[in-house]
């Protein structure tokens, strides 16, 4: 099964993707994570990407499609969860072609609906475990022991430089201009499903499970 999690920054895509990896042996493909890795690589591409990300703008289609293409070869396990990709219509077309080329298809596009007011609190409270990537929140999802990851015991918690209100505003603008047209695109194809992203994490999990089953 191959699915897309679609929603603005802070909608809960990464949180739900990680759950699906554990529960269904799926593979999470987060272009945001891949790009953050690329920027630490010291390559020319890494430098270009860092600038764009810090401005809260979208990286070029060419770069992200290239990253996804590399990941689609080889192990498919329980299928792919596309998290933060596609973010533009050309990326959506490219994904359809890449999947078709390997005889695969997209099974569902799950739109996580949230309202903008909730996103500021989501984004400014977000931190992740630097060792395993588990996603936490200052208010809604704290580790059981302060500063210690529930999943791996790591104590290396990190906050993203772009998780501030100014950057969020820019990222939201990009979302409405370039990504939200994908909602209509997938609706027209009969692939769009919607969940309430404002519900509790476990309830969102259940809503997604109901769609996938
Ligand atoms: P969030 O968790 O806030 O939705 P991501 O981690 O998915 O953010 O993305 C962080 C940044 O990486 C984006 O603001 C953008 O600059 C870049 N990025 C991630 N995915 C894409 C993509 N599919 N196309 C273009 N840029 C991307
Ligand atoms: P995205 O990948 O869409 O940018 P994340 O999964 O990183 O979003 O979630 C953003 C922040 O909101 C994180 O701090 C996460 O712990 C928190 N969060 C995610 N889902 C929920 C939810 N349903 N209710 C409350 N907080 C949530
Ligand atoms: Zn951890």
PDB file of C-alpha atoms and ligand atoms in Angstrom:
ATOM      1  CA  UNK A   1       0.000   0.000   0.000  1.00  0.00           C
ATOM      2  CA  UNK A   2       1.338   3.443  -0.968  1.00  0.00           C
ATOM      3  CA  UNK A   3      -0.139   6.560   0.595  1.00  0.00           C
ATOM      4  CA  UNK A   4       0.407  10.298   0.764  1.00  0.00           C
ATOM      5  CA  UNK A   5      -0.057  12.299   3.958  1.00  0.00           C
ATOM      6  CA  UNK A   6      -1.057  15.787   2.889  1.00  0.00           C
ATOM      7  CA  UNK A   7      -1.337  18.827   5.138  1.00  0.00           C
ATOM      8  CA  UNK A   8       0.302  22.103   6.160  1.00  0.00           C
ATOM      9  CA  UNK A   9       3.393  22.302   8.401  1.00  0.00           C
ATOM     10  CA  UNK A  10       2.442  20.970  11.833  1.00  0.00           C
ATOM     11  CA  UNK A  11      -0.609  19.008  10.653  1.00  0.00           C
ATOM     12  CA  UNK A  12       0.829  15.830  12.186  1.00  0.00           C
ATOM     13  CA  UNK A  13       2.161  14.074   9.068  1.00  0.00           C
ATOM     14  CA  UNK A  14       5.445  12.967  10.622  1.00  0.00           C
ATOM     15  CA  UNK A  15       3.775  11.806  13.845  1.00  0.00           C
ATOM     16  CA  UNK A  16       1.298   9.620  11.978  1.00  0.00           C
ATOM     17  CA  UNK A  17       3.901   8.367   9.498  1.00  0.00           C
ATOM     18  CA  UNK A  18       6.083   7.079  12.322  1.00  0.00           C
ATOM     19  CA  UNK A  19       3.146   5.217  13.783  1.00  0.00           C
ATOM     20  CA  UNK A  20       2.390   3.570  10.425  1.00  0.00           C
ATOM     21  CA  UNK A  21       6.021   2.488  10.111  1.00  0.00           C
ATOM     22  CA  UNK A  22       5.735   0.627  13.426  1.00  0.00           C
ATOM     23  CA  UNK A  23       2.194  -0.687  13.003  1.00  0.00           C
ATOM     24  CA  UNK A  24       2.268  -1.690   9.344  1.00  0.00           C
ATOM     25  CA  UNK A  25       5.909  -2.094   8.392  1.00  0.00           C
ATOM     26  CA  UNK A  26       5.612   0.742   5.902  1.00  0.00           C
ATOM     27  CA  UNK A  27       8.538   2.927   4.791  1.00  0.00           C
ATOM     28  CA  UNK A  28       8.383   6.646   5.610  1.00  0.00           C
ATOM     29  CA  UNK A  29       9.703   8.895   2.862  1.00  0.00           C
ATOM     30  CA  UNK A  30       9.941  12.400   4.308  1.00  0.00           C
ATOM     31  CA  UNK A  31      11.477  14.858   1.861  1.00  0.00           C
ATOM     32  CA  UNK A  32      11.936  17.307   4.764  1.00  0.00           C
ATOM     33  CA  UNK A  33      14.106  14.742   6.592  1.00  0.00           C
ATOM     34  CA  UNK A  34      16.039  13.933   3.407  1.00  0.00           C
ATOM     35  CA  UNK A  35      16.681  17.620   2.766  1.00  0.00           C
ATOM     36  CA  UNK A  36      17.807  18.216   6.373  1.00  0.00           C
ATOM     37  CA  UNK A  37      20.250  15.346   5.913  1.00  0.00           C
ATOM     38  CA  UNK A  38      21.437  16.790   2.587  1.00  0.00           C
ATOM     39  CA  UNK A  39      22.175  20.151   4.184  1.00  0.00           C
ATOM     40  CA  UNK A  40      24.590  18.590   6.659  1.00  0.00           C
ATOM     41  CA  UNK A  41      26.438  16.792   3.846  1.00  0.00           C
ATOM     42  CA  UNK A  42      28.646  19.762   2.888  1.00  0.00           C
ATOM     43  CA  UNK A  43      27.798  19.372  -0.814  1.00  0.00           C
ATOM     44  CA  UNK A  44      26.852  22.198  -3.193  1.00  0.00           C
ATOM     45  CA  UNK A  45      23.269  20.896  -3.234  1.00  0.00           C
ATOM     46  CA  UNK A  46      23.249  20.969   0.566  1.00  0.00           C
ATOM     47  CA  UNK A  47      24.220  24.638   0.607  1.00  0.00           C
ATOM     48  CA  UNK A  48      21.545  25.641  -1.897  1.00  0.00           C
ATOM     49  CA  UNK A  49      18.913  23.674  -0.003  1.00  0.00           C
ATOM     50  CA  UNK A  50      19.863  25.189   3.367  1.00  0.00           C
ATOM     51  CA  UNK A  51      19.266  28.728   2.090  1.00  0.00           C
ATOM     52  CA  UNK A  52      15.881  27.922   0.627  1.00  0.00           C
ATOM     53  CA  UNK A  53      14.700  26.016   3.702  1.00  0.00           C
ATOM     54  CA  UNK A  54      15.776  28.790   6.044  1.00  0.00           C
ATOM     55  CA  UNK A  55      13.642  31.202   4.045  1.00  0.00           C
ATOM     56  CA  UNK A  56      10.665  28.851   4.408  1.00  0.00           C
ATOM     57  CA  UNK A  57      10.384  28.443   0.646  1.00  0.00           C
ATOM     58  CA  UNK A  58      10.102  25.260  -1.368  1.00  0.00           C
ATOM     59  CA  UNK A  59      13.172  23.517  -2.738  1.00  0.00           C
ATOM     60  CA  UNK A  60      13.054  22.969  -6.521  1.00  0.00           C
ATOM     61  CA  UNK A  61      10.966  20.133  -7.919  1.00  0.00           C
ATOM     62  CA  UNK A  62      14.058  18.752  -9.645  1.00  0.00           C
ATOM     63  CA  UNK A  63      15.915  18.247  -6.362  1.00  0.00           C
ATOM     64  CA  UNK A  64      13.083  16.651  -4.395  1.00  0.00           C
ATOM     65  CA  UNK A  65      11.945  14.426  -7.262  1.00  0.00           C
ATOM     66  CA  UNK A  66      15.555  13.242  -7.570  1.00  0.00           C
ATOM     67  CA  UNK A  67      15.640  12.368  -3.858  1.00  0.00           C
ATOM     68  CA  UNK A  68      12.371  10.426  -4.063  1.00  0.00           C
ATOM     69  CA  UNK A  69      13.402   8.613  -7.243  1.00  0.00           C
ATOM     70  CA  UNK A  70      16.475   7.195  -5.479  1.00  0.00           C
ATOM     71  CA  UNK A  71      14.353   5.856  -2.621  1.00  0.00           C
ATOM     72  CA  UNK A  72      11.801   4.080  -4.774  1.00  0.00           C
ATOM     73  CA  UNK A  73      14.300   1.489  -5.966  1.00  0.00           C
ATOM     74  CA  UNK A  74      14.743  -1.600  -3.823  1.00  0.00           C
ATOM     75  CA  UNK A  75      12.920  -2.543  -0.624  1.00  0.00           C
ATOM     76  CA  UNK A  76       9.196  -1.731  -0.566  1.00  0.00           C
ATOM     77  CA  UNK A  77       8.228  -3.583   2.666  1.00  0.00           C
ATOM     78  CA  UNK A  78       4.577  -2.734   3.466  1.00  0.00           C
ATOM     79  CA  UNK A  79       4.614   0.156   1.004  1.00  0.00           C
ATOM     80  CA  UNK A  80       5.558   3.819   1.114  1.00  0.00           C
ATOM     81  CA  UNK A  81       4.220   6.723   3.126  1.00  0.00           C
ATOM     82  CA  UNK A  82       4.962   9.941   1.304  1.00  0.00           C
ATOM     83  CA  UNK A  83       5.311  12.560   4.054  1.00  0.00           C
ATOM     84  CA  UNK A  84       5.693  16.137   2.836  1.00  0.00           C
ATOM     85  CA  UNK A  85       5.841  15.034  -0.808  1.00  0.00           C
ATOM     86  CA  UNK A  86       4.396  15.893  -3.285  1.00  0.00           C
ATOM     87  CA  UNK A  87       4.102  19.614  -2.525  1.00  0.00           C
ATOM     88  CA  UNK A  88       3.492  20.882  -6.075  1.00  0.00           C
ATOM     89  CA  UNK A  89       1.524  19.685  -9.100  1.00  0.00           C
ATOM     90  CA  UNK A  90       4.691  18.808 -11.067  1.00  0.00           C
ATOM     91  CA  UNK A  91       5.822  16.694  -8.068  1.00  0.00           C
ATOM     92  CA  UNK A  92       2.462  14.916  -8.063  1.00  0.00           C
ATOM     93  CA  UNK A  93       2.779  14.139 -11.781  1.00  0.00           C
ATOM     94  CA  UNK A  94       6.334  12.909 -11.273  1.00  0.00           C
ATOM     95  CA  UNK A  95       5.224  10.616  -8.453  1.00  0.00           C
ATOM     96  CA  UNK A  96       2.485   9.093 -10.616  1.00  0.00           C
ATOM     97  CA  UNK A  97       5.065   8.384 -13.318  1.00  0.00           C
ATOM     98  CA  UNK A  98       7.636   6.939 -10.917  1.00  0.00           C
ATOM     99  CA  UNK A  99       5.072   4.579  -9.396  1.00  0.00           C
ATOM    100  CA  UNK A 100       3.696   3.542 -12.785  1.00  0.00           C
ATOM    101  CA  UNK A 101       7.217   2.740 -13.972  1.00  0.00           C
ATOM    102  CA  UNK A 102       7.525   0.093 -11.253  1.00  0.00           C
ATOM    103  CA  UNK A 103       3.972  -1.202 -11.692  1.00  0.00           C
ATOM    104  CA  UNK A 104       2.829   0.412  -8.440  1.00  0.00           C
ATOM    105  CA  UNK A 105      -0.021   2.720  -7.651  1.00  0.00           C
ATOM    106  CA  UNK A 106      -1.153   5.203  -5.078  1.00  0.00           C
ATOM    107  CA  UNK A 107      -3.768   3.700  -2.760  1.00  0.00           C
ATOM    108  CA  UNK A 108      -4.880   6.787  -0.850  1.00  0.00           C
ATOM    109  CA  UNK A 109      -4.140  10.438  -0.301  1.00  0.00           C
ATOM    110  CA  UNK A 110      -4.993  11.405   3.253  1.00  0.00           C
ATOM    111  CA  UNK A 111      -5.568  15.082   3.843  1.00  0.00           C
ATOM    112  CA  UNK A 112      -5.039  16.066   7.481  1.00  0.00           C
ATOM    113  CA  UNK A 113      -7.331  19.023   8.102  1.00  0.00           C
ATOM    114  CA  UNK A 114      -6.282  21.541  10.729  1.00  0.00           C
ATOM    115  CA  UNK A 115      -6.832  25.248  11.202  1.00  0.00           C
ATOM    116  CA  UNK A 116      -4.056  27.783  10.980  1.00  0.00           C
ATOM    117  CA  UNK A 117      -4.527  29.010  14.540  1.00  0.00           C
ATOM    118  CA  UNK A 118      -3.576  25.590  15.902  1.00  0.00           C
ATOM    119  CA  UNK A 119      -0.441  25.392  13.795  1.00  0.00           C
ATOM    120  CA  UNK A 120       1.505  28.112  15.588  1.00  0.00           C
ATOM    121  CA  UNK A 121       1.258  26.191  18.862  1.00  0.00           C
ATOM    122  CA  UNK A 122       2.079  22.915  17.114  1.00  0.00           C
ATOM    123  CA  UNK A 123       5.178  24.271  15.396  1.00  0.00           C
ATOM    124  CA  UNK A 124       6.601  26.382  18.216  1.00  0.00           C
ATOM    125  CA  UNK A 125       6.224  23.477  20.683  1.00  0.00           C
ATOM    126  CA  UNK A 126       7.746  20.795  18.450  1.00  0.00           C
ATOM    127  CA  UNK A 127      10.989  18.965  19.290  1.00  0.00           C
ATOM    128  CA  UNK A 128      12.373  15.638  18.141  1.00  0.00           C
ATOM    129  CA  UNK A 129      14.740  12.991  19.394  1.00  0.00           C
ATOM    130  CA  UNK A 130      18.033  13.510  17.580  1.00  0.00           C
ATOM    131  CA  UNK A 131      18.796   9.787  17.842  1.00  0.00           C
ATOM    132  CA  UNK A 132      15.626   8.103  16.550  1.00  0.00           C
ATOM    133  CA  UNK A 133      13.500  10.966  15.177  1.00  0.00           C
ATOM    134  CA  UNK A 134      10.526  10.521  17.526  1.00  0.00           C
ATOM    135  CA  UNK A 135       8.383  13.673  17.414  1.00  0.00           C
ATOM    136  CA  UNK A 136       7.396  15.392  20.699  1.00  0.00           C
ATOM    137  CA  UNK A 137       5.547  18.502  21.786  1.00  0.00           C
ATOM    138  CA  UNK A 138       5.975  20.758  24.817  1.00  0.00           C
ATOM    139  CA  UNK A 139       2.289  20.477  25.711  1.00  0.00           C
ATOM    140  CA  UNK A 140       0.518  17.710  23.793  1.00  0.00           C
ATOM    141  CA  UNK A 141       3.160  14.981  23.642  1.00  0.00           C
ATOM    142  CA  UNK A 142       5.884  15.126  26.287  1.00  0.00           C
ATOM    143  CA  UNK A 143       8.228  12.212  26.948  1.00  0.00           C
ATOM    144  CA  UNK A 144       7.423  10.291  30.166  1.00  0.00           C
ATOM    145  CA  UNK A 145      10.727  11.406  31.680  1.00  0.00           C
ATOM    146  CA  UNK A 146      11.740  15.005  30.926  1.00  0.00           C
ATOM    147  CA  UNK A 147      14.472  15.119  28.270  1.00  0.00           C
ATOM    148  CA  UNK A 148      14.582  11.342  27.734  1.00  0.00           C
ATOM    149  CA  UNK A 149      13.162   9.746  24.570  1.00  0.00           C
ATOM    150  CA  UNK A 150      10.381   7.203  25.282  1.00  0.00           C
ATOM    151  CA  UNK A 151      11.337   5.220  22.205  1.00  0.00           C
ATOM    152  CA  UNK A 152      15.130   4.906  22.396  1.00  0.00           C
ATOM    153  CA  UNK A 153      16.259   6.398  25.720  1.00  0.00           C
ATOM    154  CA  UNK A 154      18.257   9.086  23.898  1.00  0.00           C
ATOM    155  CA  UNK A 155      18.761  12.472  25.561  1.00  0.00           C
ATOM    156  CA  UNK A 156      19.660  14.432  22.454  1.00  0.00           C
ATOM    157  CA  UNK A 157      16.455  16.421  21.866  1.00  0.00           C
ATOM    158  CA  UNK A 158      16.484  18.891  18.973  1.00  0.00           C
ATOM    159  CA  UNK A 159      14.431  21.829  17.733  1.00  0.00           C
ATOM    160  CA  UNK A 160      14.328  22.902  14.116  1.00  0.00           C
ATOM    161  CA  UNK A 161      15.658  26.374  13.264  1.00  0.00           C
ATOM    162  CA  UNK A 162      12.650  26.945  10.993  1.00  0.00           C
ATOM    163  CA  UNK A 163      10.100  26.132  13.719  1.00  0.00           C
ATOM    164  CA  UNK A 164       9.292  29.732  14.610  1.00  0.00           C
ATOM    165  CA  UNK A 165       6.296  31.925  13.900  1.00  0.00           C
ATOM    166  CA  UNK A 166       7.861  33.979  11.087  1.00  0.00           C
ATOM    167  CA  UNK A 167       9.045  30.965   9.170  1.00  0.00           C
ATOM    168  CA  UNK A 168       5.709  29.238   9.724  1.00  0.00           C
ATOM    169  CA  UNK A 169       3.901  32.181   8.118  1.00  0.00           C
ATOM    170  CA  UNK A 170       6.091  31.903   5.028  1.00  0.00           C
ATOM    171  CA  UNK A 171       5.731  28.111   4.897  1.00  0.00           C
ATOM    172  CA  UNK A 172       1.948  28.404   5.183  1.00  0.00           C
ATOM    173  CA  UNK A 173       1.893  30.861   2.285  1.00  0.00           C
ATOM    174  CA  UNK A 174       3.850  28.368   0.205  1.00  0.00           C
ATOM    175  CA  UNK A 175       1.408  25.670   1.269  1.00  0.00           C
ATOM    176  CA  UNK A 176      -1.663  27.611   0.150  1.00  0.00           C
ATOM    177  CA  UNK A 177      -0.100  28.780  -3.114  1.00  0.00           C
ATOM    178  CA  UNK A 178       1.636  25.637  -4.278  1.00  0.00           C
ATOM    179  CA  UNK A 179       0.516  22.605  -2.268  1.00  0.00           C
ATOM    180  CA  UNK A 180      -3.189  23.084  -1.546  1.00  0.00           C
ATOM    181  CA  UNK A 181      -4.079  22.727  -5.285  1.00  0.00           C
ATOM    182  CA  UNK A 182      -3.157  19.064  -4.792  1.00  0.00           C
ATOM    183  CA  UNK A 183      -6.334  18.632  -2.753  1.00  0.00           C
ATOM    184  CA  UNK A 184      -8.443  19.313  -5.852  1.00  0.00           C
ATOM    185  CA  UNK A 185      -6.098  17.299  -8.034  1.00  0.00           C
ATOM    186  CA  UNK A 186      -6.465  14.126  -5.949  1.00  0.00           C
ATOM    187  CA  UNK A 187     -10.155  14.733  -5.304  1.00  0.00           C
ATOM    188  CA  UNK A 188     -10.720  14.749  -9.077  1.00  0.00           C
ATOM    189  CA  UNK A 189      -8.882  11.428  -9.308  1.00  0.00           C
ATOM    190  CA  UNK A 190     -11.130   9.960  -6.606  1.00  0.00           C
ATOM    191  CA  UNK A 191      -8.158   9.327  -4.302  1.00  0.00           C
ATOM    192  CA  UNK A 192      -8.687  11.972  -1.621  1.00  0.00           C
ATOM    193  CA  UNK A 193      -9.652  11.020   1.925  1.00  0.00           C
ATOM    194  CA  UNK A 194      -9.876  13.446   4.820  1.00  0.00           C
ATOM    195  CA  UNK A 195      -9.195  13.128   8.533  1.00  0.00           C
ATOM    196  CA  UNK A 196      -9.597  15.651  11.362  1.00  0.00           C
ATOM    197  CA  UNK A 197      -6.006  16.534  12.210  1.00  0.00           C
ATOM    198  CA  UNK A 198      -7.126  18.490  15.273  1.00  0.00           C
ATOM    199  CA  UNK A 199      -8.245  15.335  17.075  1.00  0.00           C
ATOM    200  CA  UNK A 200      -6.015  13.634  19.681  1.00  0.00           C
ATOM    201  CA  UNK A 201      -3.008  11.796  18.216  1.00  0.00           C
ATOM    202  CA  UNK A 202      -4.564   8.349  18.941  1.00  0.00           C
ATOM    203  CA  UNK A 203      -7.870   9.354  17.360  1.00  0.00           C
ATOM    204  CA  UNK A 204      -6.131  10.526  14.209  1.00  0.00           C
ATOM    205  CA  UNK A 205      -4.332   7.164  14.178  1.00  0.00           C
ATOM    206  CA  UNK A 206      -7.670   5.362  14.332  1.00  0.00           C
ATOM    207  CA  UNK A 207      -9.188   7.485  11.568  1.00  0.00           C
ATOM    208  CA  UNK A 208      -6.247   6.730   9.282  1.00  0.00           C
ATOM    209  CA  UNK A 209      -6.386   3.018  10.150  1.00  0.00           C
ATOM    210  CA  UNK A 210     -10.069   2.959   9.224  1.00  0.00           C
ATOM    211  CA  UNK A 211      -9.237   4.372   5.790  1.00  0.00           C
ATOM    212  CA  UNK A 212      -6.402   1.930   5.174  1.00  0.00           C
ATOM    213  CA  UNK A 213      -8.326  -1.179   6.281  1.00  0.00           C
TER     214      UNK A 213
HETATM  215  P1  LIG B   1       6.917  20.427   7.955  1.00  0.00           P
HETATM  216  O1  LIG B   1       7.160  19.285   8.901  1.00  0.00           O
HETATM  217  O2  LIG B   1       6.890  21.740   8.661  1.00  0.00           O
HETATM  218  O3  LIG B   1       5.751  20.200   7.036  1.00  0.00           O
HETATM  219  P2  LIG B   1       9.108  19.497   6.295  1.00  0.00           P
HETATM  220  O4  LIG B   1      10.071  18.892   7.233  1.00  0.00           O
HETATM  221  O5  LIG B   1       8.238  18.584   5.505  1.00  0.00           O
HETATM  222  O6  LIG B   1       8.219  20.581   7.051  1.00  0.00           O
HETATM  223  O7  LIG B   1       9.864  20.454   5.274  1.00  0.00           O
HETATM  224  C1  LIG B   1      10.796  21.414   5.719  1.00  0.00           C
HETATM  225  C2  LIG B   1      11.257  22.256   4.525  1.00  0.00           C
HETATM  226  O8  LIG B   1      11.889  21.413   3.548  1.00  0.00           O
HETATM  227  C3  LIG B   1      10.151  22.963   3.743  1.00  0.00           C
HETATM  228  O9  LIG B   1       9.823  24.222   4.327  1.00  0.00           O
HETATM  229  C4  LIG B   1      10.788  23.108   2.357  1.00  0.00           C
HETATM  230  O10 LIG B   1      11.737  24.155   2.346  1.00  0.00           O
HETATM  231  C5  LIG B   1      11.555  21.805   2.220  1.00  0.00           C
HETATM  232  N1  LIG B   1      10.751  20.722   1.603  1.00  0.00           N
HETATM  233  C6  LIG B   1      10.354  19.558   2.188  1.00  0.00           C
HETATM  234  N2  LIG B   1       9.672  18.789   1.329  1.00  0.00           N
HETATM  235  C7  LIG B   1       9.620  19.477   0.160  1.00  0.00           C
HETATM  236  C8  LIG B   1       9.054  19.222  -1.131  1.00  0.00           C
HETATM  237  N3  LIG B   1       8.356  18.087  -1.375  1.00  0.00           N
HETATM  238  N4  LIG B   1       9.207  20.158  -2.089  1.00  0.00           N
HETATM  239  C9  LIG B   1       9.897  21.297  -1.870  1.00  0.00           C
HETATM  240  N5  LIG B   1      10.462  21.603  -0.688  1.00  0.00           N
HETATM  241  C10 LIG B   1      10.346  20.708   0.322  1.00  0.00           C
HETATM  242  P1  LIG B   2       4.151  17.689  10.368  1.00  0.00           P
HETATM  243  O1  LIG B   2       5.040  16.517  10.053  1.00  0.00           O
HETATM  244  O2  LIG B   2       2.861  17.652   9.604  1.00  0.00           O
HETATM  245  O3  LIG B   2       4.852  19.002  10.224  1.00  0.00           O
HETATM  246  P2  LIG B   2       4.382  16.777  13.155  1.00  0.00           P
HETATM  247  O4  LIG B   2       3.950  15.357  13.140  1.00  0.00           O
HETATM  248  O5  LIG B   2       5.829  17.062  13.246  1.00  0.00           O
HETATM  249  O6  LIG B   2       3.720  17.576  11.899  1.00  0.00           O
HETATM  250  O7  LIG B   2       3.594  17.492  14.367  1.00  0.00           O
HETATM  251  C1  LIG B   2       3.812  18.858  14.705  1.00  0.00           C
HETATM  252  C2  LIG B   2       3.775  19.005  16.228  1.00  0.00           C
HETATM  253  O8  LIG B   2       2.447  18.769  16.704  1.00  0.00           O
HETATM  254  C3  LIG B   2       4.659  18.010  16.980  1.00  0.00           C
HETATM  255  O9  LIG B   2       5.207  18.664  18.091  1.00  0.00           O
HETATM  256  C4  LIG B   2       3.695  16.885  17.396  1.00  0.00           C
HETATM  257  O10 LIG B   2       4.106  16.248  18.607  1.00  0.00           O
HETATM  258  C5  LIG B   2       2.396  17.642  17.589  1.00  0.00           C
HETATM  259  N1  LIG B   2       1.206  16.867  17.177  1.00  0.00           N
HETATM  260  C6  LIG B   2       1.095  16.024  16.115  1.00  0.00           C
HETATM  261  N2  LIG B   2      -0.162  15.519  16.016  1.00  0.00           N
HETATM  262  C7  LIG B   2      -0.871  16.064  17.043  1.00  0.00           C
HETATM  263  C8  LIG B   2      -2.240  15.933  17.483  1.00  0.00           C
HETATM  264  N3  LIG B   2      -3.127  15.171  16.832  1.00  0.00           N
HETATM  265  N4  LIG B   2      -2.612  16.639  18.581  1.00  0.00           N
HETATM  266  C9  LIG B   2      -1.726  17.445  19.233  1.00  0.00           C
HETATM  267  N5  LIG B   2      -0.429  17.595  18.885  1.00  0.00           N
HETATM  268  C10 LIG B   2       0.007  16.918  17.787  1.00  0.00           C
HETATM  269 ZN1  LIG B   3      14.608   8.498  20.442  1.00  0.00          ZN
END
